[in-house]
mmCIF file of C-alpha atoms and ligand atoms in Angstrom:
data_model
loop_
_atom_site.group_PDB
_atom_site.id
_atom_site.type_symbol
_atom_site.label_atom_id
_atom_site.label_comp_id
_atom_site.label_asym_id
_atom_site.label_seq_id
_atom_site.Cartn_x
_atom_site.Cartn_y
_atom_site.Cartn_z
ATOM 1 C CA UNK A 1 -21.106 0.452 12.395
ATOM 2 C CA UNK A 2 -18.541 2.335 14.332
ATOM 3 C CA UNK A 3 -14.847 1.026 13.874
ATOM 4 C CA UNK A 4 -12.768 1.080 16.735
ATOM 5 C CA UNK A 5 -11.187 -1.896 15.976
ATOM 6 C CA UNK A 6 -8.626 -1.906 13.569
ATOM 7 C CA UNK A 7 -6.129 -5.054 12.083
ATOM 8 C CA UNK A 8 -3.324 -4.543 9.942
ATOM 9 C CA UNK A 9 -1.588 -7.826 8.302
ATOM 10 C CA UNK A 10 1.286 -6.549 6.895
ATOM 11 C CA UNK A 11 4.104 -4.453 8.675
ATOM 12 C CA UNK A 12 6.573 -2.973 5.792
ATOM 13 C CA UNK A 13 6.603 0.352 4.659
ATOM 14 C CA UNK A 14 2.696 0.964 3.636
ATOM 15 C CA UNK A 15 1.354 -1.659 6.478
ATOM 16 C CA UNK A 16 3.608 0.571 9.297
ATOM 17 C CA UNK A 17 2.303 3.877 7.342
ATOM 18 C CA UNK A 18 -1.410 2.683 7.696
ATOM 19 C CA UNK A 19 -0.732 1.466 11.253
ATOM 20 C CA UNK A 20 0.367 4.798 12.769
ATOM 21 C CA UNK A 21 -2.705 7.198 10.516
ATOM 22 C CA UNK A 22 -5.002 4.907 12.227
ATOM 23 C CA UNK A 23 -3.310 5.072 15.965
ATOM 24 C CA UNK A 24 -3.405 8.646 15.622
ATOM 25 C CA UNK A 25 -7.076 9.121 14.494
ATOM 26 C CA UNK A 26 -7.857 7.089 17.441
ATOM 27 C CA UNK A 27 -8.728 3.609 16.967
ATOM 28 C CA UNK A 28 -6.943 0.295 18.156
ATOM 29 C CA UNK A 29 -4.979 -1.119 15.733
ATOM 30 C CA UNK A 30 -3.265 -4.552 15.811
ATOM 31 C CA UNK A 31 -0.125 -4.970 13.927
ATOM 32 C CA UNK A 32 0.339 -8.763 12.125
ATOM 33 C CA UNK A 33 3.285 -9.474 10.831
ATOM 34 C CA UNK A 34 4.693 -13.248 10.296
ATOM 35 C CA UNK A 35 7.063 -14.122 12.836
ATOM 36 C CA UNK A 36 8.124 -11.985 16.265
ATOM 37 C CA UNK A 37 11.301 -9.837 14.072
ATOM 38 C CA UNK A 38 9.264 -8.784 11.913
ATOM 39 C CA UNK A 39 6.523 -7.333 13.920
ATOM 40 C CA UNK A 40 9.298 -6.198 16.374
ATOM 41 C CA UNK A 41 10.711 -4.461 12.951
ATOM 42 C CA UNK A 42 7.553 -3.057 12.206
ATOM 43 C CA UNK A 43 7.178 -1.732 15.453
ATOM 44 C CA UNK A 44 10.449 0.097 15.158
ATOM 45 C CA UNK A 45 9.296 1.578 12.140
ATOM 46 C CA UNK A 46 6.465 2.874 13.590
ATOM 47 C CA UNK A 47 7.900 3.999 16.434
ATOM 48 C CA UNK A 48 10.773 5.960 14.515
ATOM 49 C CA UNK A 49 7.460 7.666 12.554
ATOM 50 C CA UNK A 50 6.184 8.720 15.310
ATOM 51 C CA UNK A 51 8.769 10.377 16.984
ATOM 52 C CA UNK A 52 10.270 11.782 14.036
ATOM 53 C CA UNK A 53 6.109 13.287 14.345
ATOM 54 C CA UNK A 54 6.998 14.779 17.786
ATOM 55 C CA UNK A 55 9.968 16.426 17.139
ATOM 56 C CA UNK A 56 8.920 18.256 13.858
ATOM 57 C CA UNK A 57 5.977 19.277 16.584
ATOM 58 C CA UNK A 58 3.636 17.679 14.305
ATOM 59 C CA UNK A 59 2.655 15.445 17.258
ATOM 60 C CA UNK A 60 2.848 16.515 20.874
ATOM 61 C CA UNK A 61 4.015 14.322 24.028
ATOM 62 C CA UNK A 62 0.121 13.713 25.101
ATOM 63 C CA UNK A 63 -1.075 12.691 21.079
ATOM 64 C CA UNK A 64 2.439 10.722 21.087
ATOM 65 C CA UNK A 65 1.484 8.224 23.995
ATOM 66 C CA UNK A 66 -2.043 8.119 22.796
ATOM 67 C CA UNK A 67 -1.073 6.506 19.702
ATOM 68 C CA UNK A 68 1.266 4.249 21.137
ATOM 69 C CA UNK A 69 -0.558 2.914 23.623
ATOM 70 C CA UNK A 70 -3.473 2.001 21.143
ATOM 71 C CA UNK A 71 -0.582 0.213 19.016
ATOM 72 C CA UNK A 72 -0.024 -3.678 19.066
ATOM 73 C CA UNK A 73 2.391 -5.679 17.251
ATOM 74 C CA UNK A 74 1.767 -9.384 16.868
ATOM 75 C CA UNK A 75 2.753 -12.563 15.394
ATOM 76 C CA UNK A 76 -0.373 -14.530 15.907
ATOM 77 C CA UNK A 77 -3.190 -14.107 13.235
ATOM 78 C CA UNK A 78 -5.658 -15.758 15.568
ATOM 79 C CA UNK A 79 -5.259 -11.910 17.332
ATOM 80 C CA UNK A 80 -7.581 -10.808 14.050
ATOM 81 C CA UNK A 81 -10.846 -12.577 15.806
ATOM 82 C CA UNK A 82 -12.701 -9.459 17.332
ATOM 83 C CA UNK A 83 -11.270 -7.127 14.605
ATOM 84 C CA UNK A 84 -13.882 -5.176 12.673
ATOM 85 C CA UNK A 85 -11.434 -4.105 9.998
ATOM 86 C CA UNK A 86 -8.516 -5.454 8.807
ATOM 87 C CA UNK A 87 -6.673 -4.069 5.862
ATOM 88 C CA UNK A 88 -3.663 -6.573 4.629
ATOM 89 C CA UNK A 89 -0.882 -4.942 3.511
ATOM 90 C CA UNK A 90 1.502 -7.746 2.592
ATOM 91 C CA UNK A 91 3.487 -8.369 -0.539
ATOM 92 C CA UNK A 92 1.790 -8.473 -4.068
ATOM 93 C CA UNK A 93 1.494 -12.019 -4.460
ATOM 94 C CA UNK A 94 -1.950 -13.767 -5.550
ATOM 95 C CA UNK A 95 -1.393 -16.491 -3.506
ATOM 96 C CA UNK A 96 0.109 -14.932 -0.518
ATOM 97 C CA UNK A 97 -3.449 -12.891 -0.550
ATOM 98 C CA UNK A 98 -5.550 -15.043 -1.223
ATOM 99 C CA UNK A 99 -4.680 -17.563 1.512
ATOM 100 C CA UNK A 100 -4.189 -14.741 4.032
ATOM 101 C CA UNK A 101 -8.127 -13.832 3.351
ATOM 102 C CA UNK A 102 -9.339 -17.558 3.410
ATOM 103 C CA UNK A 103 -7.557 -17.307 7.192
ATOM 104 C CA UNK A 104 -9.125 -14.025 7.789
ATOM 105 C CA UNK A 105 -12.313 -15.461 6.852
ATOM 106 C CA UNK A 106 -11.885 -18.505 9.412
ATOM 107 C CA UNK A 107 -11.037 -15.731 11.717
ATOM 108 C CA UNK A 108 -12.684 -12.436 11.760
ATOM 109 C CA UNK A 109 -15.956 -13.331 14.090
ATOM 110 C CA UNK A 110 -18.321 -10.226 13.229
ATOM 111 C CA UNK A 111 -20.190 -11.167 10.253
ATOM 112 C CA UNK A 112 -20.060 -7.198 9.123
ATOM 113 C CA UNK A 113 -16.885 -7.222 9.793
ATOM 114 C CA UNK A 114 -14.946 -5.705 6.753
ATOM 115 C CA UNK A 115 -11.786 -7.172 5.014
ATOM 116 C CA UNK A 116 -9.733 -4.957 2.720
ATOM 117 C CA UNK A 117 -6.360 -4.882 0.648
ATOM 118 C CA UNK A 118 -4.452 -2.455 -0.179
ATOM 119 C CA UNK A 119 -3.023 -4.755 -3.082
ATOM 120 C CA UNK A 120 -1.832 -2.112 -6.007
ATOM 121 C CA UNK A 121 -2.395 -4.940 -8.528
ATOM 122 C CA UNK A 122 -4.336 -7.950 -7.712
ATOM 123 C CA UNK A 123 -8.019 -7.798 -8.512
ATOM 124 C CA UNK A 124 -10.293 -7.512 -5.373
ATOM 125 C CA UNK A 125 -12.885 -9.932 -7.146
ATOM 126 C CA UNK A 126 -9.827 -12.844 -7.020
ATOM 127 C CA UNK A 127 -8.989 -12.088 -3.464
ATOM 128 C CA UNK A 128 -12.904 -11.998 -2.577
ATOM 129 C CA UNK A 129 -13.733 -15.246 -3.794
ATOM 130 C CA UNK A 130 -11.193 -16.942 -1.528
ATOM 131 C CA UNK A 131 -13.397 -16.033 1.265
ATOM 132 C CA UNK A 132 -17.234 -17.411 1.930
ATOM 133 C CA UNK A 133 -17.768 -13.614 2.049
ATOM 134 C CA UNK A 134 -16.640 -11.956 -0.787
ATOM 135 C CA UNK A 135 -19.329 -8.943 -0.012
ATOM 136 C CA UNK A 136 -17.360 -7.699 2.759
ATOM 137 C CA UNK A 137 -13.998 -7.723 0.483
ATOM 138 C CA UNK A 138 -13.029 -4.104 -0.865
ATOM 139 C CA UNK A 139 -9.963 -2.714 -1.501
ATOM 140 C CA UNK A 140 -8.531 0.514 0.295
ATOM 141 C CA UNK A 141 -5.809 1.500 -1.574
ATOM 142 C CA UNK A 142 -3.408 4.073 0.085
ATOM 143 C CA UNK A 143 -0.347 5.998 -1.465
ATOM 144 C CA UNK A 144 2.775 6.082 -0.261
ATOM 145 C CA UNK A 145 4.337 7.455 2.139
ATOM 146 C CA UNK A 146 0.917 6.665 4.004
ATOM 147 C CA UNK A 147 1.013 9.010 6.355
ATOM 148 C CA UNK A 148 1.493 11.848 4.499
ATOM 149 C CA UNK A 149 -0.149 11.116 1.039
ATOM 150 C CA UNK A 150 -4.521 12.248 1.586
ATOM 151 C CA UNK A 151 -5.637 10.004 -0.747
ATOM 152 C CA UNK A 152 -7.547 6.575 -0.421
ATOM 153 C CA UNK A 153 -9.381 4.216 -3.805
ATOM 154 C CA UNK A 154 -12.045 2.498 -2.230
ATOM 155 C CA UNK A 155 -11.957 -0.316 -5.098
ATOM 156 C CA UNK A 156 -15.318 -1.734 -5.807
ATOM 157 C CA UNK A 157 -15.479 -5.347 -7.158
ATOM 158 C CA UNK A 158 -18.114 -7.039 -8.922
ATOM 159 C CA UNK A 159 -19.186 -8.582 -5.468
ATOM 160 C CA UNK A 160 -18.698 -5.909 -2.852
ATOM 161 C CA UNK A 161 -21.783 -4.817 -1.096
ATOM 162 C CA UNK A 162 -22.085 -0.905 -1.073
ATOM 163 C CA UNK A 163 -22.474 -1.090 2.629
ATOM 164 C CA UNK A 164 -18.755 -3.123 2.671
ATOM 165 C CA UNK A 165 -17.885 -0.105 0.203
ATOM 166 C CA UNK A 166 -19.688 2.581 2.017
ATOM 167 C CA UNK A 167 -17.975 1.236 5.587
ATOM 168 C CA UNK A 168 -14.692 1.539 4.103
ATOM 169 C CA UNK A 169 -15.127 4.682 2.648
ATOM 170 C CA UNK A 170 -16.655 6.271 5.765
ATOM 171 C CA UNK A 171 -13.806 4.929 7.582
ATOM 172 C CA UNK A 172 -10.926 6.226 5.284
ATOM 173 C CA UNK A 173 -12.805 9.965 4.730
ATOM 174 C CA UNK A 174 -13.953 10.230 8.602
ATOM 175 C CA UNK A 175 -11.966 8.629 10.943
ATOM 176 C CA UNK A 176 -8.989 9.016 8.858
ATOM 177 C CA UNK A 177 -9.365 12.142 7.038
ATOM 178 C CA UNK A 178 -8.412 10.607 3.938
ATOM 179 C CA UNK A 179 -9.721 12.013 0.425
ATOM 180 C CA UNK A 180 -11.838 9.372 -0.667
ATOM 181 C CA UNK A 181 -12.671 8.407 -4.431
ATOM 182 C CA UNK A 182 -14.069 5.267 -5.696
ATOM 183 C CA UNK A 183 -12.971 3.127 -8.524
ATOM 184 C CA UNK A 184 -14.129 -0.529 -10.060
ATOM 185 C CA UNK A 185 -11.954 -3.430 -10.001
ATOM 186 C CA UNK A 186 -9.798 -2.875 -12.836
ATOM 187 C CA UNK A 187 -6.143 -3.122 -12.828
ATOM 188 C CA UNK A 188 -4.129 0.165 -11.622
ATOM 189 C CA UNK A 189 -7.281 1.814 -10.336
ATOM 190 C CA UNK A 190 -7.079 5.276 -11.498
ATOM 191 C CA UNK A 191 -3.737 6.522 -10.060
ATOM 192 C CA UNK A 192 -1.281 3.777 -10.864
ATOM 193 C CA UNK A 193 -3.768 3.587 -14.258
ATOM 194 C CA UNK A 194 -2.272 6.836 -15.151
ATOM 195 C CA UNK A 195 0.821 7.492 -12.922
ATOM 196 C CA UNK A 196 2.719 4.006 -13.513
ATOM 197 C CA UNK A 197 2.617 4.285 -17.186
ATOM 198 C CA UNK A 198 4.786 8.237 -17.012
ATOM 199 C CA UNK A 199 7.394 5.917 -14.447
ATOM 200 C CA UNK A 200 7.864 2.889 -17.131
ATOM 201 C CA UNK A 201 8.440 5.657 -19.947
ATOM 202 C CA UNK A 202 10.836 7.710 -17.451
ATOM 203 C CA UNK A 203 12.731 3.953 -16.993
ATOM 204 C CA UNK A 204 12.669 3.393 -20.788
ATOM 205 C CA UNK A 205 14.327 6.844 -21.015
ATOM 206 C CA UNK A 206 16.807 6.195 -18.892
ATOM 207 C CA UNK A 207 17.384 2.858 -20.109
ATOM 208 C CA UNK A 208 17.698 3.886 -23.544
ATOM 209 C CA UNK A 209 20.430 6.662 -22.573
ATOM 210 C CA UNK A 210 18.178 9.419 -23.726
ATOM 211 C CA UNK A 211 18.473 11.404 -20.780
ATOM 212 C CA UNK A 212 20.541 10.823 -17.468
ATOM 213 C CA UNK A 213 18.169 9.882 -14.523
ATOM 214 C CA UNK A 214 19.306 13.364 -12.677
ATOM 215 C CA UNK A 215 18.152 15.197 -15.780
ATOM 216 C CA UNK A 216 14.860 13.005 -16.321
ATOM 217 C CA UNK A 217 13.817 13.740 -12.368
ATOM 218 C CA UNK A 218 14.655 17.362 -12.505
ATOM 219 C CA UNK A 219 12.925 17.740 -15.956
ATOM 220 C CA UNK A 220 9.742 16.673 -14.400
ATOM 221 C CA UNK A 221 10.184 18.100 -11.293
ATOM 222 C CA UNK A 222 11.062 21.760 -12.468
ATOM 223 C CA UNK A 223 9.108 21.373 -15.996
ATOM 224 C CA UNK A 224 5.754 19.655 -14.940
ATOM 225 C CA UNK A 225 5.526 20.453 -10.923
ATOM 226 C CA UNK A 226 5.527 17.199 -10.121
ATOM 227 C CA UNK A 227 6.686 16.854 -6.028
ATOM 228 C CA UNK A 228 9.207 14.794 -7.122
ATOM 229 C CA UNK A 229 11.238 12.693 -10.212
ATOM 230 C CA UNK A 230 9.468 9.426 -11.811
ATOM 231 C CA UNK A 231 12.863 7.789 -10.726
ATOM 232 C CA UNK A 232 13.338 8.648 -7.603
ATOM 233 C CA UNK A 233 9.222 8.341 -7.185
ATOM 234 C CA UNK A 234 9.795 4.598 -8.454
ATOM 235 C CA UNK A 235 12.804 4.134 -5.697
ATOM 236 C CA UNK A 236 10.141 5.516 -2.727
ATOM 237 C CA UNK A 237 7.251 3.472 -4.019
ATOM 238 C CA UNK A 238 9.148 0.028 -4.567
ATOM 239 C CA UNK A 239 11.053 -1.199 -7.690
ATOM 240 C CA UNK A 240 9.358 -4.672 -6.902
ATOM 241 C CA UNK A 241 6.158 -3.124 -6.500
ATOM 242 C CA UNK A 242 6.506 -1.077 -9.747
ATOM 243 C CA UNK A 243 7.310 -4.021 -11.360
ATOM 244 C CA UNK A 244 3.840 -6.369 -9.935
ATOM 245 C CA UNK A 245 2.140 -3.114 -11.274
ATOM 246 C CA UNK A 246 3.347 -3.416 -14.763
ATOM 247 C CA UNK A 247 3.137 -7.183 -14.747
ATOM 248 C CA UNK A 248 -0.710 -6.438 -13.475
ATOM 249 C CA UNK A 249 -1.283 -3.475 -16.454
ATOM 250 C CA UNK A 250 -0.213 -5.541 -18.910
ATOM 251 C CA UNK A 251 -2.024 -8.827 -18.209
ATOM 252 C CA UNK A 252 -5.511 -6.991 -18.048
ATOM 253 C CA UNK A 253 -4.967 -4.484 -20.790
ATOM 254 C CA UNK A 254 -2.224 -5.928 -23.470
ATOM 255 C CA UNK A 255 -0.594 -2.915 -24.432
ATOM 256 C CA UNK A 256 3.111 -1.619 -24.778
ATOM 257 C CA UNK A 257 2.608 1.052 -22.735
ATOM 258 C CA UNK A 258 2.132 -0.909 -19.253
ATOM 259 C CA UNK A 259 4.771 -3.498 -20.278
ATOM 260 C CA UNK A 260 7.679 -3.294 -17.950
ATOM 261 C CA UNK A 261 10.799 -1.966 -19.027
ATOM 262 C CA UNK A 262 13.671 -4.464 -19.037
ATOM 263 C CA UNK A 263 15.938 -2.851 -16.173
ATOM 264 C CA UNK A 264 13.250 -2.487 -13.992
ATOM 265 C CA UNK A 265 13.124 -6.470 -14.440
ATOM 266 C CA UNK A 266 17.048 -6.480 -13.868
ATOM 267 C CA UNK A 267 17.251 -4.309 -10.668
ATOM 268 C CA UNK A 268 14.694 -6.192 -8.743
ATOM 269 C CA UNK A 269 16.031 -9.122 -9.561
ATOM 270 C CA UNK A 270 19.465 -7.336 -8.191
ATOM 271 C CA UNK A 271 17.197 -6.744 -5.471
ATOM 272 C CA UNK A 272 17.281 -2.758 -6.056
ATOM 273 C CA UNK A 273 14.307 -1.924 -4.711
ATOM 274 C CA UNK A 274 14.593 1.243 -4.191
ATOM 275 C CA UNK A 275 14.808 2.824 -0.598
ATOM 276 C CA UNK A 276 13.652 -0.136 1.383
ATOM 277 C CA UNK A 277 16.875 -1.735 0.593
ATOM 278 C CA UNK A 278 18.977 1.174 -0.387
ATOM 279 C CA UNK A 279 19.486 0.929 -3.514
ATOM 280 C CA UNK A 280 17.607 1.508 -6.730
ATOM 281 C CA UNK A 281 17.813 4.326 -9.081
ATOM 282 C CA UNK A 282 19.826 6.030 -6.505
ATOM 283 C CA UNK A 283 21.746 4.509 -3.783
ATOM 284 C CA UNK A 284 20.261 5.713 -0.628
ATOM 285 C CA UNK A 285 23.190 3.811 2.109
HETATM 286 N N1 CAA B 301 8.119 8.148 4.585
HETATM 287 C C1 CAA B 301 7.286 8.773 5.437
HETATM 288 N N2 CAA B 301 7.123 10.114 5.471
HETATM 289 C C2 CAA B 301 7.839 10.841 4.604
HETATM 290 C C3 CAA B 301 8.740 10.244 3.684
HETATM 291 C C4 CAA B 301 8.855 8.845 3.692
HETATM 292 N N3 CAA B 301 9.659 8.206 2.847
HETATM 293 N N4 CAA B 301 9.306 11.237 2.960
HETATM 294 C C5 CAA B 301 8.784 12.385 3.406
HETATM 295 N N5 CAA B 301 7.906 12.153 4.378
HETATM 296 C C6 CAA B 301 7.084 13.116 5.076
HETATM 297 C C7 CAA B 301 7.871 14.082 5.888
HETATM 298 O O1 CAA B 301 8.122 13.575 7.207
HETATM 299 C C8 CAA B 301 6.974 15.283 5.933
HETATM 300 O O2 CAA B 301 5.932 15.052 6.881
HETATM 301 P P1 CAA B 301 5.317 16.261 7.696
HETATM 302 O O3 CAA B 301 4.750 17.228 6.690
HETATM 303 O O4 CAA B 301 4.265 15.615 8.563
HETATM 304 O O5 CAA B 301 6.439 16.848 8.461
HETATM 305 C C9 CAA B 301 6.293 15.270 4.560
HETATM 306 O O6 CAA B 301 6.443 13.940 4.078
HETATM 307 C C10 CAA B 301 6.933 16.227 3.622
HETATM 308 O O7 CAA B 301 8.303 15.863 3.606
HETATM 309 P P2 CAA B 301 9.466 16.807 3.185
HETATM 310 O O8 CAA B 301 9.076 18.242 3.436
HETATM 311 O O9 CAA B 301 10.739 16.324 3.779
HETATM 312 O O10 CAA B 301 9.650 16.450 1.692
HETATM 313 P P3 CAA B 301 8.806 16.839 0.453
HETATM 314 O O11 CAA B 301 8.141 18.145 0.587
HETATM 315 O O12 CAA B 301 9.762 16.592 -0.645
HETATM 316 O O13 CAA B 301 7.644 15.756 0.393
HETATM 317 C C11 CAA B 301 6.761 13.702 -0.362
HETATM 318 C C12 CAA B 301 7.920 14.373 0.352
HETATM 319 C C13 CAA B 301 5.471 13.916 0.421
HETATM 320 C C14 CAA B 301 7.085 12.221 -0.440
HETATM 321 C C15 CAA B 301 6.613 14.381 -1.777
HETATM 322 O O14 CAA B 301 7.843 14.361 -2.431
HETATM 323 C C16 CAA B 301 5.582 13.700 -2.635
HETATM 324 O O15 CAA B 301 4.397 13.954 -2.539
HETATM 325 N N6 CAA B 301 6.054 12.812 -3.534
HETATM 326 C C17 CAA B 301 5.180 12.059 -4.421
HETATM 327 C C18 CAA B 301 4.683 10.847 -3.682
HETATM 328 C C19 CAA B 301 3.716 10.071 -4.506
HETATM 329 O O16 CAA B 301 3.413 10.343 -5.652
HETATM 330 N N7 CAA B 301 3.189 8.998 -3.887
HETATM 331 C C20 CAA B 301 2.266 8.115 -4.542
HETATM 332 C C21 CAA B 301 2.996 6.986 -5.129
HETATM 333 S S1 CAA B 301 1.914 5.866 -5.957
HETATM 334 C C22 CAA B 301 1.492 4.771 -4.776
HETATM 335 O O17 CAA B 301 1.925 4.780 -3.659
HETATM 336 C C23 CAA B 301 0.493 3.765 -5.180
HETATM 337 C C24 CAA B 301 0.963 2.471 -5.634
HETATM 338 O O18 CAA B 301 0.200 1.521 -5.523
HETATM 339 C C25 CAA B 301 2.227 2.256 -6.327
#
């Protein structure tokens, strides 16, 4: 099957970062988000992307108003009918997810049609078995920022089909041009498996007053080549979505090491969550 039809649930930071790699490989995408601000919000983030894109001359004026114009943003789930992928992107809650897919199911008309999350945390086998379909469920998780970071887990669970996990793959290493590497349905995948527990150590660091969080980030930036800090890394990806990942860790595994650390548990209940509301480890206003 040849996608050309592409749905997106989910407008924040990794929904609007999925949106525009798919405009710009060429494929119609329809933005969902839940009420007429938001997708209006996610269409300004988008739009800010792109031109930001354009004036670094990453995009030019011809590839600009290509993307755009295959670019919807909606409020209407009903909008998902003639989709043949959709790829939710909404906030790590089981049952957000899992009613969101029993929808999509009621939805989506194409019987091959494929439904993925991009859930960090929640098994793919749970969210499957709130559809009639659970062979067409797979998860395609993306990195942030989306549009910059090559990688894509095609997450396998006990009931995907391979051709559900070979569509999605083909789709993330083709059309999008995506690295592609397949995991099972275990919690954290393989990046977050390994990456998340290096951020909750950096946190208990921190927390413990070990190290100051300028002198943790630099350490690891300047000492280990890592891009950038485990703080300020924890700030881009999401306190809140840190913290659903160690919640996730822990549950399936048990040990210390994916427990989360107490202040991450303070600062998103402060609501620091990082640089989507400008404040976390650093403050970003
Ligand atoms: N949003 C979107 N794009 C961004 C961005 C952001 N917050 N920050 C930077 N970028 C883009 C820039 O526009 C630039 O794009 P172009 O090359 O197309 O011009 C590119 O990233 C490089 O930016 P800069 O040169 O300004 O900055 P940099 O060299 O410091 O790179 C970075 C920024 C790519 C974010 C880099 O620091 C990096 O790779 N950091 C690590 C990110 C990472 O590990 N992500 C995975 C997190 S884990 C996850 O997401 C999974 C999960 O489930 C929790």
């Amino acid at each position: 099957m040849s996608i050309e039809r592409v749905g997106i649930v989910g407008g924040g930071q990794m929904g609007a970062g999925i949106a525009e790699v798919c405009a710009k490989a060429g494929v119609d995408v329809i933005v969902h988000e839940i009420n007429d601000e938001l997708a209006d919000a996610a269409e300004a983030r988008v739009l800010k992307s792109l031109a930001r894109a354009v004036e670094k001359g990453k995009l030019d004026g011809d590839a600009h108003g290509a993307a755009i114009s295959r670019l919807r943003f909606e409020s209407d789930l009903m909008l998902m009918a003639d989709r043949q992928l959709v790829i939710e992107a909404v906030v790590e809650d089981e049952r957000i997810k899992t009613e969101l897919f029993d929808h999509l199911d009621r939805i989506v008309k194409a019987e091959d049609a494929i439904l993925a999350s991009n859930t960090s945390s929640i098994p793919i086998t749970r969210i499957g078995r709130a559809t009639q379909r659970p062979q067409s469920v797979v998860g395609m998780h993306f990195f942030n920022p989306a549009t910059v970071m090559p990688l894509v887990e095609i997450v396998h669970s006990v009931t995907t089909s391979d051709e559900t996990a070979a569509g999605a793959a083909a789709f993330a290493g083709d059309v999008l041009g995506k690295v592609v590497v397949h995991t099972k349905d275990r919690a954290g995948f393989i990046v977050n498996m390994l990456l998340c527990p290096y951020i909750f150590e950096a946190i208990r660091m921190y927390e413990s007053g070990f190290a100051t969080k300028e002198d943790i980030d630099a350490a690891m930036v300047n000492g280990a080549g890592y891009p950038m800090g485990p703080l300020t890394l924890a700030d881009l990806i999401g306190n809140d979505v840190m913290l659903a990942v160690a919640e996730s860790l822990h549950a399936e595994y048990g040990e210390p090491q994916y427990s989360a650390p107490p202040l991450l548990k303070r600062m998103v209940e402060a609501g620091m969550l990082g640089r989507k509301t400008g404040k976390g480890f650093y403050d970003y206003t």
